[in-house]
Amino acid sequence: MSQNSSKPHFAIAIDGPAASGKSTLARELAKRLGLVMVNSGAMYRAVTWKALQEKIDPSDSAAVVAMLSQIRIECGQSGMSSTCTIDGIDPGDELRSEVINANVSAISAIPEVRERLVNLQRSYLERTSIVMEGRDIGSVVFPDTPFKIYVDADEEVRAARRSLAGEVDSVSKRDAADSERVTAPLVVANGATILDTSHHSIESAVGAAIEILTEQGLESSQPSPTSK
Ligand code: CDP
């Protein structure tokens, strides 16, 4: 349901490299603003999980595309967070496993995978206003939204955050793959403001993000209308 039924739905785009603090920031912003938080990375991770289940080599794009035509991907919401199931299954914590971390960039570089998931991502706006985090949200998914933040942090800070979370994840390798791919690479989108979270606490990063969004035209009590 819309948080503000008299106004069109709108999207806040949060992009950035791995472990930059986007998820935490997007979650806190969504909570603060009463919006649904959509984790687009979980969708790429879910497709990667399915390919690995099916013993498909993630670098074999023809096989991945063939699999894509056979599977049902459903994205919805539970409470104020997005959900994603493949053939009715939510892979849960497996999405953050080492093997998914190591293979998701290969899957997400396949244009047909992106096209399918971007359509699902855009469809959220038909139902509600959102904070969506990812790599191409401000550049490709919702290029016309005025609300765009590119979250960054020093590489050492990002690697430390990931291992603190108990994850095995070569963030620099994944960032290089995500930035160098041809389709929808990780970029600072036109109109995005960069927020470096290296020396921010969660609370101060949220405060800085609210300031940026206010400058971009978001009204705190009644968010300004915009479309995708
Ligand atoms: O949480 P973290 O930043 O480590 O990653 P994520 O947001 O879960 O995204 C996992 C992977 O999905 C990324 O490394 C990208 O390869 C891909 N991805 C993408 O290509 N486009 C998006 N909008 C979101 C994620």
Short mmCIF file of C-alpha atoms and ligand atoms in Angstrom, two decimals:
data_model
loop_
_atom_site.label_atom_id
_atom_site.label_comp_id
_atom_site.label_asym_id
_atom_site.label_seq_id
_atom_site.Cartn_x
_atom_site.Cartn_y
_atom_site.Cartn_z
CA MET A 1 0.00 0.00 0.00
CA SER A 2 1.23 3.49 -0.70
CA GLN A 3 2.53 5.42 2.27
CA ASN A 4 0.91 8.45 0.77
CA SER A 5 -2.03 7.41 -1.31
CA SER A 6 -2.78 10.86 -2.76
CA LYS A 7 0.66 11.06 -4.39
CA PRO A 8 2.44 8.93 -6.98
CA HIS A 9 4.91 6.38 -5.75
CA PHE A 10 8.58 7.26 -5.80
CA ALA A 11 11.94 5.53 -5.46
CA ILE A 12 15.03 6.42 -3.48
CA ALA A 13 18.05 4.86 -5.23
CA ILE A 14 20.99 3.72 -3.09
CA ASP A 15 23.94 2.40 -5.08
CA GLY A 16 27.53 1.57 -4.23
CA PRO A 17 30.22 -1.11 -4.04
CA ALA A 18 30.15 -4.19 -1.82
CA ALA A 19 30.09 -3.61 1.94
CA SER A 20 29.94 0.17 1.53
CA GLY A 21 27.07 0.38 4.01
CA LYS A 22 24.25 0.60 1.47
CA SER A 23 22.07 -2.12 2.99
CA THR A 24 22.24 -0.71 6.49
CA LEU A 25 21.63 2.80 5.22
CA ALA A 26 18.76 1.74 2.95
CA ARG A 27 17.14 -0.23 5.79
CA GLU A 28 17.40 2.65 8.25
CA LEU A 29 16.18 5.21 5.72
CA ALA A 30 13.21 3.02 4.81
CA LYS A 31 12.34 2.66 8.48
CA ARG A 32 12.72 6.38 9.13
CA LEU A 33 10.67 7.39 6.09
CA GLY A 34 8.08 4.60 6.30
CA LEU A 35 9.00 3.12 2.91
CA VAL A 36 9.52 -0.44 1.70
CA MET A 37 13.19 -1.44 1.49
CA VAL A 38 14.04 -3.43 -1.65
CA ASN A 39 17.28 -5.39 -1.80
CA SER A 40 18.00 -5.85 -5.52
CA GLY A 41 21.23 -7.74 -4.81
CA ALA A 42 19.19 -10.52 -3.20
CA MET A 43 17.49 -11.08 -6.57
CA TYR A 44 20.83 -11.55 -8.38
CA ARG A 45 21.95 -13.79 -5.51
CA ALA A 46 18.76 -15.87 -5.79
CA VAL A 47 19.29 -16.49 -9.52
CA THR A 48 22.92 -17.43 -8.75
CA TRP A 49 21.70 -19.85 -6.06
CA LYS A 50 19.34 -21.49 -8.54
CA ALA A 51 22.05 -21.84 -11.22
CA LEU A 52 24.37 -23.50 -8.71
CA GLN A 53 21.56 -25.81 -7.53
CA GLU A 54 21.08 -26.84 -11.14
CA LYS A 55 24.85 -27.39 -11.51
CA ILE A 56 25.02 -24.72 -14.20
CA ASP A 57 28.36 -23.00 -14.70
CA PRO A 58 27.67 -19.27 -13.98
CA SER A 59 30.05 -18.30 -16.78
CA ASP A 60 28.01 -20.32 -19.30
CA SER A 61 25.58 -17.54 -20.18
CA ALA A 62 23.66 -19.64 -22.72
CA ALA A 63 22.91 -22.24 -20.05
CA VAL A 64 21.93 -19.55 -17.55
CA VAL A 65 19.59 -17.93 -20.09
CA ALA A 66 18.03 -21.34 -20.85
CA MET A 67 17.47 -21.86 -17.13
CA LEU A 68 15.89 -18.40 -16.88
CA SER A 69 13.10 -19.40 -19.25
CA GLN A 70 12.28 -22.39 -17.01
CA ILE A 71 12.04 -20.68 -13.63
CA ARG A 72 9.46 -18.62 -11.81
CA ILE A 73 10.89 -15.59 -10.02
CA GLU A 74 8.54 -13.81 -7.65
CA CYS A 75 9.41 -10.61 -5.84
CA GLY A 76 7.10 -9.24 -3.21
CA GLN A 77 7.21 -7.81 0.26
CA SER A 78 6.94 -9.11 3.78
CA GLY A 79 6.26 -6.31 6.22
CA MET A 80 8.38 -3.41 4.98
CA SER A 81 11.09 -5.51 3.26
CA SER A 82 11.32 -7.12 -0.15
CA THR A 83 11.21 -10.87 -0.69
CA CYS A 84 12.34 -12.98 -3.62
CA THR A 85 11.53 -16.62 -4.32
CA ILE A 86 12.59 -18.91 -7.15
CA ASP A 87 10.03 -21.59 -8.00
CA GLY A 88 8.46 -20.79 -4.64
CA ILE A 89 11.67 -21.20 -2.62
CA ASP A 90 13.35 -18.47 -0.57
CA PRO A 91 17.02 -19.54 -0.24
CA GLY A 92 17.34 -17.50 2.98
CA ASP A 93 20.79 -17.30 4.56
CA GLU A 94 22.33 -19.32 1.72
CA LEU A 95 22.20 -16.13 -0.35
CA ARG A 96 25.13 -14.74 1.67
CA SER A 97 27.34 -17.85 1.38
CA GLU A 98 30.91 -17.79 0.09
CA VAL A 99 29.99 -19.66 -3.07
CA ILE A 100 27.26 -17.14 -3.94
CA ASN A 101 29.62 -14.23 -3.19
CA ALA A 102 32.13 -15.78 -5.59
CA ASN A 103 29.69 -16.37 -8.45
CA VAL A 104 27.08 -13.62 -8.33
CA SER A 105 29.06 -11.12 -10.43
CA ALA A 106 29.24 -13.58 -13.35
CA ILE A 107 25.48 -14.12 -13.24
CA SER A 108 24.69 -10.42 -12.87
CA ALA A 109 26.78 -9.56 -15.94
CA ILE A 110 24.37 -11.49 -18.19
CA PRO A 111 22.06 -8.98 -19.95
CA GLU A 112 19.04 -11.33 -20.02
CA VAL A 113 19.29 -11.85 -16.26
CA ARG A 114 19.40 -8.10 -15.73
CA GLU A 115 16.45 -7.47 -18.03
CA ARG A 116 14.26 -9.96 -16.18
CA LEU A 117 15.20 -8.63 -12.75
CA VAL A 118 15.03 -4.94 -13.67
CA ASN A 119 11.41 -5.46 -14.80
CA LEU A 120 10.60 -7.02 -11.44
CA GLN A 121 12.40 -4.19 -9.63
CA ARG A 122 10.46 -1.52 -11.52
CA SER A 123 7.16 -3.24 -10.78
CA TYR A 124 7.49 -2.39 -7.07
CA LEU A 125 6.60 1.22 -7.89
CA GLU A 126 3.18 0.10 -9.13
CA ARG A 127 2.44 -0.94 -5.55
CA THR A 128 4.39 1.30 -3.20
CA SER A 129 7.15 3.84 -2.61
CA ILE A 130 10.56 2.30 -1.98
CA VAL A 131 14.16 2.62 -0.99
CA MET A 132 16.00 0.29 -3.39
CA GLU A 133 19.65 -0.59 -3.02
CA GLY A 134 21.97 -2.07 -5.64
CA ARG A 135 24.48 -1.16 -8.33
CA ASP A 136 22.41 0.35 -11.15
CA ILE A 137 19.31 1.64 -9.39
CA GLY A 138 19.99 5.34 -10.08
CA SER A 139 21.54 4.74 -13.50
CA VAL A 140 19.28 2.10 -15.08
CA VAL A 141 16.35 0.99 -12.95
CA PHE A 142 15.04 4.44 -11.94
CA PRO A 143 17.16 6.96 -13.87
CA ASP A 144 14.52 9.69 -13.52
CA THR A 145 14.19 9.66 -9.76
CA PRO A 146 15.69 12.81 -8.21
CA PHE A 147 16.58 10.84 -5.07
CA LYS A 148 19.95 9.17 -5.60
CA ILE A 149 22.81 8.44 -3.23
CA TYR A 150 26.05 6.66 -4.12
CA VAL A 151 27.40 5.11 -0.92
CA ASP A 152 31.13 4.52 -0.71
CA ALA A 153 33.75 3.63 1.90
CA ASP A 154 37.50 2.99 1.94
CA GLU A 155 38.44 -0.45 0.68
CA GLU A 156 40.00 -1.53 4.01
CA VAL A 157 36.90 -0.40 5.88
CA ARG A 158 34.70 -2.41 3.53
CA ALA A 159 36.80 -5.57 3.79
CA ALA A 160 36.84 -5.24 7.60
CA ARG A 161 33.06 -4.81 7.74
CA ARG A 162 32.55 -7.94 5.68
CA SER A 163 34.79 -10.14 7.80
CA LEU A 164 33.24 -8.69 10.96
CA ALA A 165 29.91 -9.90 9.59
CA GLY A 166 31.50 -13.37 9.36
CA GLU A 167 31.37 -13.49 5.58
CA VAL A 168 34.05 -14.76 3.21
CA ASP A 169 33.85 -12.28 0.38
CA SER A 170 36.50 -10.90 -1.93
CA VAL A 171 34.94 -7.45 -2.18
CA SER A 172 37.63 -5.94 -4.38
CA LYS A 173 37.33 -8.75 -6.93
CA ARG A 174 33.53 -8.44 -7.01
CA ASP A 175 33.72 -4.64 -7.28
CA ALA A 176 36.12 -4.89 -10.22
CA ALA A 177 33.80 -7.32 -12.03
CA ASP A 178 30.72 -5.20 -11.26
CA SER A 179 32.42 -1.99 -12.43
CA GLU A 180 33.95 -3.43 -15.58
CA ARG A 181 30.97 -5.29 -17.01
CA VAL A 182 29.41 -3.97 -20.21
CA THR A 183 25.74 -4.01 -19.15
CA ALA A 184 24.75 -1.67 -16.31
CA PRO A 185 28.15 -1.40 -14.60
CA LEU A 186 28.47 0.12 -11.15
CA VAL A 187 28.77 3.89 -11.73
CA VAL A 188 27.92 7.08 -9.91
CA ALA A 189 24.57 7.79 -11.59
CA ASN A 190 23.79 11.18 -13.09
CA GLY A 191 22.45 13.36 -10.32
CA ALA A 192 23.65 11.11 -7.50
CA THR A 193 25.37 12.53 -4.42
CA ILE A 194 28.30 10.54 -3.02
CA LEU A 195 28.17 9.67 0.68
CA ASP A 196 31.40 8.23 2.11
CA THR A 197 30.49 6.19 5.19
CA SER A 198 34.10 5.27 6.20
CA HIS A 199 34.04 7.52 9.25
CA HIS A 200 30.32 7.64 9.91
CA SER A 201 28.38 5.76 12.57
CA ILE A 202 25.10 4.31 11.31
CA GLU A 203 23.20 7.14 12.95
CA SER A 204 25.36 9.88 11.45
CA ALA A 205 25.28 8.25 8.00
CA VAL A 206 21.48 8.22 8.14
CA GLY A 207 21.49 11.89 9.17
CA ALA A 208 23.82 12.76 6.27
CA ALA A 209 21.63 10.80 3.85
CA ILE A 210 18.48 12.61 5.02
CA GLU A 211 20.26 15.92 4.44
CA ILE A 212 21.22 14.85 0.90
CA LEU A 213 17.68 13.67 0.13
CA THR A 214 16.24 16.92 1.48
CA GLU A 215 18.57 18.86 -0.83
CA GLN A 216 17.38 16.62 -3.66
CA GLY A 217 13.81 17.71 -2.91
CA LEU A 218 12.47 15.11 -0.51
CA GLU A 219 10.04 16.62 1.97
CA SER A 220 10.43 14.83 5.28
CA SER A 221 6.79 14.78 6.34
CA GLN A 222 5.32 14.50 2.88
CA PRO A 223 7.79 13.16 0.32
CA SER A 224 7.64 15.00 -2.98
CA PRO A 225 5.93 13.20 -5.82
CA THR A 226 7.97 11.78 -8.62
CA SER A 227 7.82 8.79 -10.85
CA LYS A 228 10.41 6.32 -12.04
O1 CDP B 1 25.57 -6.68 -0.12
P1 CDP B 1 26.61 -6.50 -1.18
O2 CDP B 1 26.89 -5.08 -1.50
O3 CDP B 1 27.84 -7.28 -0.94
O4 CDP B 1 26.04 -7.17 -2.50
P2 CDP B 1 24.57 -7.21 -3.05
O5 CDP B 1 23.96 -5.86 -3.05
O6 CDP B 1 23.86 -8.32 -2.37
O7 CDP B 1 24.84 -7.61 -4.57
C1 CDP B 1 25.42 -8.85 -4.91
C2 CDP B 1 25.86 -8.78 -6.36
O8 CDP B 1 24.71 -8.66 -7.18
C3 CDP B 1 26.75 -7.62 -6.75
O9 CDP B 1 28.12 -7.88 -6.51
C4 CDP B 1 26.45 -7.48 -8.23
O10 CDP B 1 27.18 -8.40 -8.98
C5 CDP B 1 24.98 -7.86 -8.31
N1 CDP B 1 24.06 -6.72 -8.35
C6 CDP B 1 23.89 -6.07 -9.53
O11 CDP B 1 24.56 -6.38 -10.50
N2 CDP B 1 22.99 -5.06 -9.64
C7 CDP B 1 22.25 -4.70 -8.60
N3 CDP B 1 21.35 -3.72 -8.74
C8 CDP B 1 22.42 -5.33 -7.36
C9 CDP B 1 23.36 -6.33 -7.24
#
